[in-house]
mmCIF file of C-alpha atoms in Angstrom:
data_model
loop_
_atom_site.group_PDB
_atom_site.id
_atom_site.type_symbol
_atom_site.label_atom_id
_atom_site.label_comp_id
_atom_site.label_asym_id
_atom_site.label_seq_id
_atom_site.Cartn_x
_atom_site.Cartn_y
_atom_site.Cartn_z
ATOM 1 C CA THR A 1 23.436 32.851 42.298
ATOM 2 C CA GLN A 2 23.107 29.851 44.865
ATOM 3 C CA LYS A 3 21.159 26.479 43.989
ATOM 4 C CA THR A 4 18.126 26.290 46.956
ATOM 5 C CA LYS A 5 16.856 22.804 47.550
ATOM 6 C CA PRO A 6 13.686 21.637 48.568
ATOM 7 C CA THR A 7 12.552 21.009 52.113
ATOM 8 C CA SER A 8 10.414 18.818 51.364
ATOM 9 C CA LEU A 9 8.350 16.969 49.266
ATOM 10 C CA VAL A 10 4.755 15.236 47.961
ATOM 11 C CA LEU A 11 4.613 14.481 44.323
ATOM 12 C CA SER A 12 1.029 13.390 43.316
ATOM 13 C CA LEU A 13 0.107 10.613 41.331
ATOM 14 C CA GLU A 14 -3.644 11.570 41.658
ATOM 15 C CA LEU A 15 -3.732 13.085 38.203
ATOM 16 C CA THR A 16 -1.875 10.886 36.391
ATOM 17 C CA SER A 17 -4.002 7.470 35.124
ATOM 18 C CA ARG A 18 -1.405 5.077 34.304
ATOM 19 C CA VAL A 19 2.962 4.800 34.608
ATOM 20 C CA ASP A 20 5.026 2.685 32.898
ATOM 21 C CA VAL A 21 7.919 0.899 33.796
ATOM 22 C CA ASP A 22 9.593 3.525 32.142
ATOM 23 C CA GLY A 23 7.720 5.507 34.357
ATOM 24 C CA SER A 24 7.929 4.256 37.734
ATOM 25 C CA THR A 25 12.025 3.789 37.379
ATOM 26 C CA ALA A 26 11.912 7.628 36.672
ATOM 27 C CA LEU A 27 10.001 8.012 39.745
ATOM 28 C CA ASP A 28 12.216 5.507 41.432
ATOM 29 C CA LYS A 29 16.033 6.850 40.655
ATOM 30 C CA GLY A 30 14.411 10.843 40.707
ATOM 31 C CA ILE A 31 12.649 9.984 44.008
ATOM 32 C CA LYS A 32 15.922 8.409 45.433
ATOM 33 C CA HIS A 33 17.860 11.331 44.172
ATOM 34 C CA LEU A 34 15.724 13.542 46.473
ATOM 35 C CA ARG A 35 16.308 12.134 49.241
ATOM 36 C CA ASP A 36 20.260 10.997 48.880
ATOM 37 C CA ALA A 37 20.068 14.872 49.146
ATOM 38 C CA GLY A 38 18.415 15.015 52.622
ATOM 39 C CA VAL A 39 15.003 15.915 50.648
ATOM 40 C CA PRO A 40 11.980 13.886 52.672
ATOM 41 C CA VAL A 41 9.747 12.757 49.917
ATOM 42 C CA LYS A 42 6.371 10.838 50.365
ATOM 43 C CA LEU A 43 3.902 10.031 47.543
ATOM 44 C CA VAL A 44 0.524 9.873 46.333
ATOM 45 C CA VAL A 45 -0.790 7.007 44.986
ATOM 46 C CA PRO A 46 -4.707 6.730 44.416
ATOM 47 C CA PRO A 47 -5.614 2.580 44.099
ATOM 48 C CA GLN A 48 -6.362 2.309 40.767
ATOM 49 C CA LEU A 49 -3.044 2.403 40.115
ATOM 50 C CA LYS A 50 -1.793 0.535 41.972
ATOM 51 C CA THR A 51 -3.585 -2.341 40.108
ATOM 52 C CA GLY A 52 -0.255 -1.844 37.786
ATOM 53 C CA VAL A 53 3.315 -1.793 37.156
ATOM 54 C CA LEU A 54 3.955 -0.067 41.142
ATOM 55 C CA GLY A 55 1.355 -2.654 42.313
ATOM 56 C CA ARG A 56 4.937 -4.596 41.312
ATOM 57 C CA ALA A 57 7.560 -1.779 41.721
ATOM 58 C CA GLY A 58 9.920 -2.592 45.036
ATOM 59 C CA TRP A 59 10.654 0.557 45.762
ATOM 60 C CA LEU A 60 7.428 1.805 45.976
ATOM 61 C CA ALA A 61 6.487 -1.459 48.621
ATOM 62 C CA GLY A 62 9.682 -0.113 50.869
ATOM 63 C CA LEU A 63 8.394 3.433 50.754
ATOM 64 C CA GLU A 64 5.293 2.090 51.772
ATOM 65 C CA LYS A 65 6.664 0.597 54.515
ATOM 66 C CA GLU A 66 8.523 4.065 56.023
ATOM 67 C CA GLY A 67 4.891 5.577 56.150
ATOM 68 C CA GLN A 68 5.572 7.273 53.196
ATOM 69 C CA VAL A 69 2.860 6.345 50.721
ATOM 70 C CA PHE A 70 -0.601 7.574 50.633
ATOM 71 C CA GLN A 71 -3.725 8.460 48.672
ATOM 72 C CA HIS A 72 -4.780 11.829 49.148
ATOM 73 C CA ARG A 73 -2.311 14.736 49.639
ATOM 74 C CA ARG A 74 -4.329 15.887 52.069
ATOM 75 C CA ASP A 75 -2.972 12.623 54.245
ATOM 76 C CA ALA A 76 -0.074 13.369 53.082
ATOM 77 C CA TRP A 77 0.700 16.990 54.061
ATOM 78 C CA LYS A 78 -0.049 16.343 57.638
ATOM 79 C CA GLY A 79 3.959 15.954 58.410
ATOM 80 C CA PHE A 80 4.586 18.711 56.785
ATOM 81 C CA GLU A 81 2.880 21.256 59.039
ATOM 82 C CA ASN A 82 4.864 23.335 60.943
ATOM 83 C CA SER A 83 7.975 22.845 58.056
ATOM 84 C CA PHE A 84 4.779 24.317 55.241
ATOM 85 C CA ASP A 85 5.140 28.426 54.831
ATOM 86 C CA CYS A 86 3.476 29.413 51.861
ATOM 87 C CA GLU A 87 4.445 33.145 52.357
ATOM 88 C CA ARG A 88 8.076 31.380 50.962
ATOM 89 C CA GLU A 89 6.941 28.786 49.051
ATOM 90 C CA ASN A 90 6.198 28.142 45.564
ATOM 91 C CA SER A 91 3.262 25.243 46.308
ATOM 92 C CA VAL A 92 -0.105 24.645 44.407
ATOM 93 C CA ASP A 93 -1.528 23.534 47.256
ATOM 94 C CA CYS A 94 -0.824 26.505 49.025
ATOM 95 C CA GLU A 95 -4.632 27.619 47.863
ATOM 96 C CA GLN A 96 -5.985 24.346 49.950
ATOM 97 C CA HIS A 97 -3.676 24.919 52.869
ATOM 98 C CA PRO A 98 -3.063 28.909 54.116
ATOM 99 C CA ALA A 99 -0.310 29.624 56.404
ATOM 100 C CA LYS A 100 -1.627 29.784 59.563
ATOM 101 C CA THR A 101 -3.454 32.937 61.425
ATOM 102 C CA GLU A 102 -2.403 33.573 64.908
ATOM 103 C CA VAL A 103 -6.176 34.676 67.101
#
């Protein structure tokens, strides 16, 4: 079977209580891998996580400069509305982002 890559990814850390150095390194590596494969990645980081290791992470600062870091998932999804189809995508956010209906 042929593997398909995701068309886009919103990675939310909203329910994460802390990120240590190893976690930050893993996030950096994973995001770079996805982006190198042509997958747009948006990251959701609540303010309380920016006071720790992530606040000092150069890779996160780079994503912020590019406008790819958000405080809430709903803001991160804004650029993906036209490419996201809940009928064919596997996402826990489909209930919050229902398929658009024609009027």
